[in-house]
mmCIF file of C-alpha atoms and ligand atoms in Angstrom:
data_model
loop_
_atom_site.group_PDB
_atom_site.id
_atom_site.type_symbol
_atom_site.label_atom_id
_atom_site.label_comp_id
_atom_site.label_asym_id
_atom_site.label_seq_id
_atom_site.Cartn_x
_atom_site.Cartn_y
_atom_site.Cartn_z
ATOM 1 C CA UNK A 1 3.893 174.196 227.670
ATOM 2 C CA UNK A 2 1.527 174.484 225.161
ATOM 3 C CA UNK A 3 3.331 172.582 222.125
ATOM 4 C CA UNK A 4 0.413 171.175 219.992
ATOM 5 C CA UNK A 5 1.200 168.508 217.280
ATOM 6 C CA UNK A 6 -2.408 169.265 215.384
ATOM 7 C CA UNK A 7 -1.852 172.765 214.636
ATOM 8 C CA UNK A 8 2.501 172.311 213.289
ATOM 9 C CA UNK A 9 2.677 171.634 210.000
ATOM 10 C CA UNK A 10 6.040 168.917 209.567
ATOM 11 C CA UNK A 11 8.219 168.043 206.325
ATOM 12 C CA UNK A 12 5.802 166.763 203.341
ATOM 13 C CA UNK A 13 5.909 163.504 203.418
ATOM 14 C CA UNK A 14 7.606 163.040 199.698
ATOM 15 C CA UNK A 15 10.683 165.061 201.189
ATOM 16 C CA UNK A 16 11.346 162.505 203.690
ATOM 17 C CA UNK A 17 13.278 160.008 202.129
ATOM 18 C CA UNK A 18 16.817 159.563 202.946
ATOM 19 C CA UNK A 19 19.787 158.580 200.874
ATOM 20 C CA UNK A 20 22.814 156.527 201.880
ATOM 21 C CA UNK A 21 24.652 159.191 203.474
ATOM 22 C CA UNK A 22 22.169 160.587 205.183
ATOM 23 C CA UNK A 23 20.912 157.545 207.040
ATOM 24 C CA UNK A 24 24.676 157.137 207.866
ATOM 25 C CA UNK A 25 24.350 158.182 211.582
ATOM 26 C CA UNK A 26 27.854 158.438 214.000
ATOM 27 C CA UNK A 27 27.108 156.175 216.694
ATOM 28 C CA UNK A 28 26.964 157.090 220.436
ATOM 29 C CA UNK A 29 30.370 156.777 222.228
ATOM 30 C CA UNK A 30 29.763 154.092 224.859
ATOM 31 C CA UNK A 31 32.298 155.015 227.504
ATOM 32 C CA UNK A 32 31.398 158.908 227.292
ATOM 33 C CA UNK A 33 27.848 158.770 226.611
ATOM 34 C CA UNK A 34 25.214 159.662 229.080
ATOM 35 C CA UNK A 35 23.868 155.961 229.809
ATOM 36 C CA UNK A 36 19.981 158.078 229.738
ATOM 37 C CA UNK A 37 21.098 158.988 225.614
ATOM 38 C CA UNK A 38 21.471 154.978 225.370
ATOM 39 C CA UNK A 39 18.131 154.784 227.341
ATOM 40 C CA UNK A 40 16.469 157.308 225.037
ATOM 41 C CA UNK A 41 17.850 155.468 222.069
ATOM 42 C CA UNK A 42 16.438 152.195 222.979
ATOM 43 C CA UNK A 43 13.289 153.807 223.803
ATOM 44 C CA UNK A 44 12.122 155.290 220.517
ATOM 45 C CA UNK A 45 13.694 152.273 218.299
ATOM 46 C CA UNK A 46 10.833 149.890 220.288
ATOM 47 C CA UNK A 47 8.660 152.620 219.241
ATOM 48 C CA UNK A 48 9.347 152.715 215.613
ATOM 49 C CA UNK A 49 9.260 149.164 215.783
ATOM 50 C CA UNK A 50 5.946 149.926 216.938
ATOM 51 C CA UNK A 51 4.933 151.689 214.231
ATOM 52 C CA UNK A 52 6.106 149.589 211.354
ATOM 53 C CA UNK A 53 4.847 146.553 212.885
ATOM 54 C CA UNK A 54 1.212 147.846 213.614
ATOM 55 C CA UNK A 55 0.823 149.396 209.959
ATOM 56 C CA UNK A 56 1.935 145.919 208.518
ATOM 57 C CA UNK A 57 -1.047 144.537 210.319
ATOM 58 C CA UNK A 58 -3.094 147.383 209.800
ATOM 59 C CA UNK A 59 -2.375 147.063 205.598
ATOM 60 C CA UNK A 60 -3.367 143.907 205.646
ATOM 61 C CA UNK A 61 -6.663 144.292 207.721
ATOM 62 C CA UNK A 62 -6.941 146.967 204.660
ATOM 63 C CA UNK A 63 -8.978 146.274 201.476
ATOM 64 C CA UNK A 64 -8.852 149.772 199.314
ATOM 65 C CA UNK A 65 -5.672 149.820 197.312
ATOM 66 C CA UNK A 66 -5.081 153.508 197.630
ATOM 67 C CA UNK A 67 -5.250 153.080 201.255
ATOM 68 C CA UNK A 68 -2.251 150.523 201.170
ATOM 69 C CA UNK A 69 -0.178 152.622 199.114
ATOM 70 C CA UNK A 70 -0.828 155.429 201.501
ATOM 71 C CA UNK A 71 0.020 153.177 204.583
ATOM 72 C CA UNK A 72 3.472 151.581 202.826
ATOM 73 C CA UNK A 73 4.812 155.290 202.120
ATOM 74 C CA UNK A 74 4.576 156.283 205.169
ATOM 75 C CA UNK A 75 5.563 153.119 206.652
ATOM 76 C CA UNK A 76 8.729 153.265 204.650
ATOM 77 C CA UNK A 77 9.626 156.142 206.323
ATOM 78 C CA UNK A 78 9.119 154.633 209.941
ATOM 79 C CA UNK A 79 11.644 151.763 208.871
ATOM 80 C CA UNK A 80 14.016 154.448 207.534
ATOM 81 C CA UNK A 81 13.784 156.444 211.082
ATOM 82 C CA UNK A 82 14.014 152.984 212.612
ATOM 83 C CA UNK A 83 17.210 152.495 210.685
ATOM 84 C CA UNK A 84 18.863 155.798 211.787
ATOM 85 C CA UNK A 85 17.725 155.388 215.512
ATOM 86 C CA UNK A 86 18.912 151.532 215.827
ATOM 87 C CA UNK A 87 21.950 152.515 214.516
ATOM 88 C CA UNK A 88 22.881 154.822 216.728
ATOM 89 C CA UNK A 89 23.468 151.845 218.903
ATOM 90 C CA UNK A 90 27.913 151.354 218.595
ATOM 91 C CA UNK A 91 28.591 147.946 217.378
ATOM 92 C CA UNK A 92 30.787 147.069 220.273
ATOM 93 C CA UNK A 93 28.442 146.253 222.401
ATOM 94 C CA UNK A 94 27.750 142.563 223.333
ATOM 95 C CA UNK A 95 24.266 141.233 223.450
ATOM 96 C CA UNK A 96 24.240 140.879 227.102
ATOM 97 C CA UNK A 97 25.485 144.532 227.321
ATOM 98 C CA UNK A 98 22.520 145.539 224.947
ATOM 99 C CA UNK A 99 20.121 142.943 226.955
ATOM 100 C CA UNK A 100 21.584 144.981 230.780
ATOM 101 C CA UNK A 101 20.028 148.797 228.949
ATOM 102 C CA UNK A 102 17.043 147.565 227.960
ATOM 103 C CA UNK A 103 16.364 146.146 231.396
ATOM 104 C CA UNK A 104 17.451 149.549 232.921
ATOM 105 C CA UNK A 105 15.182 151.475 230.587
ATOM 106 C CA UNK A 106 12.593 149.123 231.434
ATOM 107 C CA UNK A 107 13.377 150.246 235.241
ATOM 108 C CA UNK A 108 13.186 154.132 234.759
ATOM 109 C CA UNK A 109 10.765 154.348 232.142
ATOM 110 C CA UNK A 110 7.935 152.257 233.480
ATOM 111 C CA UNK A 111 8.745 153.770 237.561
ATOM 112 C CA UNK A 112 8.534 157.088 235.646
ATOM 113 C CA UNK A 113 5.333 156.161 233.739
ATOM 114 C CA UNK A 114 4.333 154.801 237.198
ATOM 115 C CA UNK A 115 4.747 157.929 238.865
ATOM 116 C CA UNK A 116 2.882 160.192 236.624
ATOM 117 C CA UNK A 117 -0.107 157.920 235.714
ATOM 118 C CA UNK A 118 -3.242 159.693 236.102
ATOM 119 C CA UNK A 119 -5.416 156.493 236.925
ATOM 120 C CA UNK A 120 -4.955 154.110 240.122
ATOM 121 C CA UNK A 121 -5.479 150.517 238.343
ATOM 122 C CA UNK A 122 -2.972 151.798 235.185
ATOM 123 C CA UNK A 123 -1.011 153.187 237.958
ATOM 124 C CA UNK A 124 -0.596 149.573 239.660
ATOM 125 C CA UNK A 125 -0.061 147.644 236.497
ATOM 126 C CA UNK A 126 2.936 149.865 235.673
ATOM 127 C CA UNK A 127 3.995 149.305 239.788
ATOM 128 C CA UNK A 128 4.169 145.416 239.486
ATOM 129 C CA UNK A 129 5.495 145.313 236.254
ATOM 130 C CA UNK A 130 8.618 147.256 237.016
ATOM 131 C CA UNK A 131 9.432 145.237 239.884
ATOM 132 C CA UNK A 132 9.713 142.528 237.731
ATOM 133 C CA UNK A 133 12.695 144.014 234.961
ATOM 134 C CA UNK A 134 14.137 145.275 238.284
ATOM 135 C CA UNK A 135 14.925 141.777 239.073
ATOM 136 C CA UNK A 136 16.049 140.601 235.347
ATOM 137 C CA UNK A 137 18.511 143.511 235.388
ATOM 138 C CA UNK A 138 20.156 142.113 239.123
ATOM 139 C CA UNK A 139 20.091 139.051 237.097
ATOM 140 C CA UNK A 140 21.724 139.516 234.006
ATOM 141 C CA UNK A 141 24.284 141.855 235.562
ATOM 142 C CA UNK A 142 24.994 138.423 237.520
ATOM 143 C CA UNK A 143 25.701 136.683 234.574
ATOM 144 C CA UNK A 144 27.679 139.944 232.956
ATOM 145 C CA UNK A 145 30.144 139.258 235.771
ATOM 146 C CA UNK A 146 30.670 135.601 235.522
ATOM 147 C CA UNK A 147 31.172 135.064 231.751
ATOM 148 C CA UNK A 148 32.381 138.074 230.250
ATOM 149 C CA UNK A 149 33.996 139.489 233.504
ATOM 150 C CA UNK A 150 32.654 142.916 233.378
ATOM 151 C CA UNK A 151 30.486 144.733 235.866
ATOM 152 C CA UNK A 152 27.262 146.521 235.044
ATOM 153 C CA UNK A 153 27.839 149.789 237.057
ATOM 154 C CA UNK A 154 30.165 150.992 233.372
ATOM 155 C CA UNK A 155 26.282 150.353 231.714
ATOM 156 C CA UNK A 156 24.065 151.483 234.180
ATOM 157 C CA UNK A 157 26.534 154.351 236.028
ATOM 158 C CA UNK A 158 24.860 154.127 239.012
ATOM 159 C CA UNK A 159 22.054 156.054 237.701
ATOM 160 C CA UNK A 160 19.865 152.850 238.209
ATOM 161 C CA UNK A 161 20.666 150.654 241.319
ATOM 162 C CA UNK A 162 21.387 146.751 240.822
ATOM 163 C CA UNK A 163 19.999 144.134 243.685
ATOM 164 C CA UNK A 164 16.901 141.486 243.862
ATOM 165 C CA UNK A 165 13.445 143.061 243.031
ATOM 166 C CA UNK A 166 9.994 140.618 243.033
ATOM 167 C CA UNK A 167 12.463 136.766 242.986
ATOM 168 C CA UNK A 168 12.162 135.701 238.782
ATOM 169 C CA UNK A 169 11.139 132.328 240.066
ATOM 170 C CA UNK A 170 7.573 133.957 240.857
ATOM 171 C CA UNK A 171 7.419 136.029 237.520
ATOM 172 C CA UNK A 172 5.680 132.628 235.703
ATOM 173 C CA UNK A 173 2.141 132.801 236.300
ATOM 174 C CA UNK A 174 -1.025 131.099 234.472
ATOM 175 C CA UNK A 175 -1.267 132.898 231.421
ATOM 176 C CA UNK A 176 -5.051 134.157 232.286
ATOM 177 C CA UNK A 177 -4.021 135.776 234.850
ATOM 178 C CA UNK A 178 -1.674 138.578 232.959
ATOM 179 C CA UNK A 179 -4.757 139.851 231.188
ATOM 180 C CA UNK A 180 -5.543 142.898 232.630
ATOM 181 C CA UNK A 181 -8.709 145.336 231.933
ATOM 182 C CA UNK A 182 -8.357 147.992 229.577
ATOM 183 C CA UNK A 183 -8.980 151.702 230.084
ATOM 184 C CA UNK A 184 -12.150 153.039 228.417
ATOM 185 C CA UNK A 185 -10.988 155.266 225.727
ATOM 186 C CA UNK A 186 -13.716 157.814 225.984
ATOM 187 C CA UNK A 187 -13.034 158.567 229.809
ATOM 188 C CA UNK A 188 -9.330 157.980 229.708
ATOM 189 C CA UNK A 189 -6.496 160.670 230.130
ATOM 190 C CA UNK A 190 -4.824 161.525 226.896
ATOM 191 C CA UNK A 191 -1.788 160.885 228.891
ATOM 192 C CA UNK A 192 -2.809 157.193 230.141
ATOM 193 C CA UNK A 193 -3.263 156.480 226.428
ATOM 194 C CA UNK A 194 0.374 157.469 226.049
ATOM 195 C CA UNK A 195 1.694 155.755 228.187
ATOM 196 C CA UNK A 196 0.042 152.263 227.692
ATOM 197 C CA UNK A 197 1.457 152.709 223.874
ATOM 198 C CA UNK A 198 4.937 153.548 225.339
ATOM 199 C CA UNK A 199 5.621 150.826 227.907
ATOM 200 C CA UNK A 200 3.662 148.129 225.127
ATOM 201 C CA UNK A 201 6.078 148.744 222.604
ATOM 202 C CA UNK A 202 9.286 148.849 224.732
ATOM 203 C CA UNK A 203 8.594 145.742 226.267
ATOM 204 C CA UNK A 204 7.786 144.185 222.985
ATOM 205 C CA UNK A 205 11.018 144.929 221.660
ATOM 206 C CA UNK A 206 12.930 143.315 224.706
ATOM 207 C CA UNK A 207 10.595 140.793 224.261
ATOM 208 C CA UNK A 208 11.690 140.149 220.222
ATOM 209 C CA UNK A 209 15.475 140.937 221.262
ATOM 210 C CA UNK A 210 15.606 137.616 224.084
ATOM 211 C CA UNK A 211 13.962 135.539 221.449
ATOM 212 C CA UNK A 212 16.150 136.307 218.653
ATOM 213 C CA UNK A 213 19.736 136.694 220.980
ATOM 214 C CA UNK A 214 19.118 134.422 223.585
ATOM 215 C CA UNK A 215 20.401 131.302 221.607
ATOM 216 C CA UNK A 216 23.809 133.271 220.615
ATOM 217 C CA UNK A 217 25.449 132.464 223.973
ATOM 218 C CA UNK A 218 27.334 129.330 224.011
ATOM 219 C CA UNK A 219 27.416 128.815 227.765
ATOM 220 C CA UNK A 220 24.323 126.732 229.270
ATOM 221 C CA UNK A 221 23.256 128.936 232.198
ATOM 222 C CA UNK A 222 22.950 131.923 229.738
ATOM 223 C CA UNK A 223 21.093 130.366 227.315
ATOM 224 C CA UNK A 224 18.750 129.278 229.763
ATOM 225 C CA UNK A 225 18.537 132.439 231.319
ATOM 226 C CA UNK A 226 17.536 133.877 228.535
ATOM 227 C CA UNK A 227 14.795 131.500 227.939
ATOM 228 C CA UNK A 228 13.076 131.932 231.397
ATOM 229 C CA UNK A 229 13.386 135.828 231.042
ATOM 230 C CA UNK A 230 12.186 135.408 227.227
ATOM 231 C CA UNK A 231 9.331 133.965 228.303
ATOM 232 C CA UNK A 232 8.662 136.655 231.119
ATOM 233 C CA UNK A 233 8.949 139.304 228.298
ATOM 234 C CA UNK A 234 5.601 137.395 226.701
ATOM 235 C CA UNK A 235 3.790 137.488 229.866
ATOM 236 C CA UNK A 236 4.648 141.287 230.298
ATOM 237 C CA UNK A 237 3.425 142.297 226.764
ATOM 238 C CA UNK A 238 0.545 140.635 227.533
ATOM 239 C CA UNK A 239 0.089 142.359 230.723
ATOM 240 C CA UNK A 240 0.785 145.933 229.269
ATOM 241 C CA UNK A 241 -1.442 145.640 225.888
ATOM 242 C CA UNK A 242 -4.425 144.289 227.735
ATOM 243 C CA UNK A 243 -4.624 147.561 229.044
ATOM 244 C CA UNK A 244 -5.267 149.305 225.650
ATOM 245 C CA UNK A 245 -8.830 149.665 225.108
ATOM 246 C CA UNK A 246 -9.515 147.669 221.745
ATOM 247 C CA UNK A 247 -12.428 149.337 221.058
ATOM 248 C CA UNK A 248 -10.598 151.741 219.405
ATOM 249 C CA UNK A 249 -10.494 151.939 215.678
ATOM 250 C CA UNK A 250 -7.559 151.218 213.342
ATOM 251 C CA UNK A 251 -7.475 154.720 212.503
ATOM 252 C CA UNK A 252 -8.048 156.063 215.907
ATOM 253 C CA UNK A 253 -4.856 153.448 216.833
ATOM 254 C CA UNK A 254 -2.830 154.917 214.279
ATOM 255 C CA UNK A 255 -3.705 158.532 215.114
ATOM 256 C CA UNK A 256 -2.912 157.511 218.984
ATOM 257 C CA UNK A 257 0.580 155.933 217.258
ATOM 258 C CA UNK A 258 1.582 159.008 215.256
ATOM 259 C CA UNK A 259 0.703 161.128 218.254
ATOM 260 C CA UNK A 260 2.870 159.529 220.485
ATOM 261 C CA UNK A 261 5.357 159.087 218.334
ATOM 262 C CA UNK A 262 5.443 163.118 218.191
ATOM 263 C CA UNK A 263 5.112 163.381 222.244
ATOM 264 C CA UNK A 264 8.085 161.419 223.018
ATOM 265 C CA UNK A 265 10.361 162.833 220.062
ATOM 266 C CA UNK A 266 9.579 166.610 221.765
ATOM 267 C CA UNK A 267 10.002 165.070 225.256
ATOM 268 C CA UNK A 268 13.578 163.416 224.260
ATOM 269 C CA UNK A 269 14.325 166.478 222.153
ATOM 270 C CA UNK A 270 14.000 168.603 225.027
ATOM 271 C CA UNK A 271 16.209 167.075 227.554
ATOM 272 C CA UNK A 272 18.828 165.484 225.134
ATOM 273 C CA UNK A 273 22.222 166.167 225.964
ATOM 274 C CA UNK A 274 24.494 164.438 222.844
ATOM 275 C CA UNK A 275 24.132 167.847 219.821
ATOM 276 C CA UNK A 276 23.942 164.877 217.408
ATOM 277 C CA UNK A 277 21.350 163.064 218.770
ATOM 278 C CA UNK A 278 19.461 165.697 219.627
ATOM 279 C CA UNK A 279 19.509 166.721 215.749
ATOM 280 C CA UNK A 280 18.177 163.402 215.057
ATOM 281 C CA UNK A 281 14.872 163.367 217.474
ATOM 282 C CA UNK A 282 14.349 167.092 215.938
ATOM 283 C CA UNK A 283 14.438 166.087 212.468
ATOM 284 C CA UNK A 284 12.140 162.824 213.151
ATOM 285 C CA UNK A 285 9.573 165.194 215.044
ATOM 286 C CA UNK A 286 9.532 167.436 212.122
ATOM 287 C CA UNK A 287 8.714 164.120 210.362
ATOM 288 C CA UNK A 288 6.177 162.444 212.440
ATOM 289 C CA UNK A 289 4.140 166.008 213.014
ATOM 290 C CA UNK A 290 3.034 165.072 209.193
ATOM 291 C CA UNK A 291 2.704 161.538 209.627
ATOM 292 C CA UNK A 292 -0.163 162.418 212.402
ATOM 293 C CA UNK A 293 -1.622 164.996 209.935
ATOM 294 C CA UNK A 294 -1.878 161.854 207.222
ATOM 295 C CA UNK A 295 -3.467 159.519 209.946
ATOM 296 C CA UNK A 296 -5.633 162.573 211.382
ATOM 297 C CA UNK A 297 -6.838 162.638 207.613
ATOM 298 C CA UNK A 298 -7.642 159.320 207.380
ATOM 299 C CA UNK A 299 -9.485 159.147 210.479
ATOM 300 C CA UNK A 300 -11.749 161.889 209.367
ATOM 301 C CA UNK A 301 -12.319 160.349 206.291
ATOM 302 C CA UNK A 302 -12.637 156.740 207.179
ATOM 303 C CA UNK A 303 -14.769 156.692 210.418
ATOM 304 C CA UNK A 304 -16.541 160.265 210.012
ATOM 305 C CA UNK A 305 -14.703 161.746 213.492
ATOM 306 C CA UNK A 306 -12.381 164.567 214.342
ATOM 307 C CA UNK A 307 -8.978 163.036 215.922
ATOM 308 C CA UNK A 308 -9.160 166.377 218.331
ATOM 309 C CA UNK A 309 -12.052 164.548 220.013
ATOM 310 C CA UNK A 310 -9.550 161.068 220.863
ATOM 311 C CA UNK A 311 -6.343 163.495 221.632
ATOM 312 C CA UNK A 312 -4.999 166.164 224.289
ATOM 313 C CA UNK A 313 -5.388 169.477 223.328
ATOM 314 C CA UNK A 314 -1.245 170.001 223.612
ATOM 315 C CA UNK A 315 1.193 167.670 224.682
ATOM 316 C CA UNK A 316 1.570 166.346 228.331
ATOM 317 C CA UNK A 317 4.577 166.906 229.974
ATOM 318 C CA UNK A 318 7.798 165.837 228.602
ATOM 319 C CA UNK A 319 8.355 162.623 229.745
ATOM 320 C CA UNK A 320 11.639 162.055 231.272
ATOM 321 C CA UNK A 321 14.646 159.511 231.828
ATOM 322 C CA UNK A 322 15.893 160.322 235.702
ATOM 323 C CA UNK A 323 16.752 158.179 238.729
ATOM 324 C CA UNK A 324 13.637 156.133 240.304
ATOM 325 C CA UNK A 325 15.562 155.180 242.937
ATOM 326 C CA UNK A 326 13.756 156.017 246.010
ATOM 327 C CA UNK A 327 10.837 155.417 244.279
ATOM 328 C CA UNK A 328 11.850 151.839 243.225
ATOM 329 C CA UNK A 329 12.928 151.096 247.116
ATOM 330 C CA UNK A 330 9.775 152.136 247.836
ATOM 331 C CA UNK A 331 7.784 149.802 245.745
ATOM 332 C CA UNK A 332 10.582 147.155 247.330
ATOM 333 C CA UNK A 333 8.780 147.788 250.799
ATOM 334 C CA UNK A 334 5.494 147.194 249.785
ATOM 335 C CA UNK A 335 4.873 145.396 246.553
ATOM 336 C CA UNK A 336 7.208 142.722 246.033
ATOM 337 C CA UNK A 337 4.622 139.294 247.420
ATOM 338 C CA UNK A 338 2.308 140.869 244.912
ATOM 339 C CA UNK A 339 0.879 138.644 242.171
ATOM 340 C CA UNK A 340 -2.163 138.862 239.673
ATOM 341 C CA UNK A 341 -5.322 136.608 239.973
ATOM 342 C CA UNK A 342 -7.713 137.259 236.916
ATOM 343 C CA UNK A 343 -7.336 140.996 236.340
ATOM 344 C CA UNK A 344 -6.431 142.384 239.788
ATOM 345 C CA UNK A 345 -3.665 141.879 242.251
ATOM 346 C CA UNK A 346 -3.268 139.387 245.575
ATOM 347 C CA UNK A 347 -0.821 139.006 247.868
ATOM 348 C CA UNK A 348 -1.608 135.165 248.445
ATOM 349 C CA UNK A 349 -0.184 132.514 246.168
ATOM 350 C CA UNK A 350 -3.311 130.849 244.621
ATOM 351 C CA UNK A 351 -4.228 127.321 243.381
ATOM 352 C CA UNK A 352 -3.740 128.337 239.494
ATOM 353 C CA UNK A 353 -0.586 130.085 240.427
ATOM 354 C CA UNK A 354 1.060 127.106 242.345
ATOM 355 C CA UNK A 355 -0.390 124.816 239.698
ATOM 356 C CA UNK A 356 1.564 127.466 236.890
ATOM 357 C CA UNK A 357 4.955 127.128 239.075
ATOM 358 C CA UNK A 358 4.801 123.404 240.079
ATOM 359 C CA UNK A 359 4.745 122.608 235.893
ATOM 360 C CA UNK A 360 7.222 125.163 234.831
ATOM 361 C CA UNK A 361 9.752 124.605 237.626
ATOM 362 C CA UNK A 362 9.402 120.515 237.472
ATOM 363 C CA UNK A 363 10.938 120.308 240.521
ATOM 364 C CA UNK A 364 14.042 121.967 239.794
ATOM 365 C CA UNK A 365 15.664 125.644 240.689
ATOM 366 C CA UNK A 366 14.814 127.765 237.537
ATOM 367 C CA UNK A 367 17.728 129.478 236.040
ATOM 368 C CA UNK A 368 17.432 132.540 237.692
ATOM 369 C CA UNK A 369 18.210 131.162 241.043
ATOM 370 C CA UNK A 370 21.061 128.909 239.295
ATOM 371 C CA UNK A 371 22.586 131.941 238.327
ATOM 372 C CA UNK A 372 23.033 133.191 241.548
ATOM 373 C CA UNK A 373 24.037 129.617 242.801
ATOM 374 C CA UNK A 374 27.067 129.972 239.885
ATOM 375 C CA UNK A 375 27.571 133.495 240.389
ATOM 376 C CA UNK A 376 28.467 132.494 244.560
ATOM 377 C CA UNK A 377 30.380 129.494 243.432
ATOM 378 C CA UNK A 378 32.757 131.876 241.582
ATOM 379 C CA UNK A 379 32.845 134.850 243.668
ATOM 380 C CA UNK A 380 31.396 134.255 247.326
ATOM 381 C CA UNK A 381 29.221 137.310 246.498
ATOM 382 C CA UNK A 382 26.453 138.749 244.439
ATOM 383 C CA UNK A 383 26.664 141.428 241.926
ATOM 384 C CA UNK A 384 25.008 144.490 243.275
ATOM 385 C CA UNK A 385 24.988 147.943 243.166
ATOM 386 C CA UNK A 386 23.362 149.691 245.995
ATOM 387 C CA UNK A 387 24.054 153.485 246.060
ATOM 388 C CA UNK A 388 21.159 153.993 248.353
ATOM 389 C CA UNK A 389 22.248 151.691 251.324
ATOM 390 C CA UNK A 390 20.919 148.346 252.315
ATOM 391 C CA UNK A 391 17.913 146.611 250.535
ATOM 392 C CA UNK A 392 14.696 147.782 252.228
ATOM 393 C CA UNK A 393 13.645 144.162 252.734
ATOM 394 C CA UNK A 394 15.543 142.540 255.351
ATOM 395 C CA UNK A 395 15.162 139.028 253.326
ATOM 396 C CA UNK A 396 16.771 140.188 250.349
ATOM 397 C CA UNK A 397 19.819 141.302 251.916
ATOM 398 C CA UNK A 398 23.112 139.688 251.359
ATOM 399 C CA UNK A 399 24.289 136.881 253.668
HETATM 400 FE FE1 FE2 B 401 8.055 157.192 213.063
HETATM 401 FE FE1 FE2 B 402 12.877 142.041 231.595
HETATM 402 FE FE1 FE2 B 403 9.702 143.604 230.857
HETATM 403 FE FE1 FE2 B 404 5.169 158.146 212.303
#
């Protein structure tokens, strides 16, 4: 593929503003849509929210009022894009249904990125993280059957399996052990930079979602499970954001953000099965091409550098939502017992990890274990979706 966003012109910024009628998108049909269409919508919402938040941080660190106004202009369009994208979600879904879709995104997006990541240290970071969101999916799916009396397979549609990953109780690490080493901006493959931004943004969206929606349930076990997993998403954001080289200048970071938006809209436009959603991806790609040009001009002006020096000569292979069952099973077989120590990984529980575990659990079972006991009391079994056979780890098979 030879799509080079630097050589394409998009829609001029002063023609990107949409009126209410244009913003009033038709939501997807939850019963008939491809689950991966919903995953693409969720991913792009996370990306647009990051675009907005990043631009706000940049504006707060910008003295020149003319540049502040330029950032505000583009940011308002990002805010309209976020509305158009997230309003594709149907109003019927419960918080827990959206949660299950978020964890499905985390599993299949992170697994795909892990498969494609060229740098071994970064690849390990994604392999490590995916086994945790995989376990969250399983805990929430059991909660869903308990309190909403429905089954998660109606959401994940057998594209993603539901069974134990690295047990959630072991995700609570001392915060210092969540900080990884960054890639080196001048040596890293441009694809690695896009991967890190993408996963950081979607994990950040999950963290924000649990922060705000967690207390909307009345059932004590639901409220407690959202607190527990909400704190793990804080760890995940720390883990993934620390992969990004903090030596990139603000303007270089802005260019990377806009380039990543082009990459993802282009990828999703290529694979989208719903024609109305595809039209949104295409429109937004044409907007992002112009955002990228504006960001490149700012980088040239304020850093005195050519953006082409830090970007790929053409877009990498499209990022794809597809089942990753065999890959996740291989990780379940080989990486269940990993934890982190400093910026690396170990198989042995160490002192700092044990201390955190002792303090946070306070001698009791965490909500992620209690949800399984309460589910078992009600149904006499667990809720799982194992389309490819038994769990690869004999210790995790249902008794
Ligand atoms: Fe955007
Ligand atoms: Fe998660
Ligand atoms: Fe996560
Ligand atoms: Fe943008």
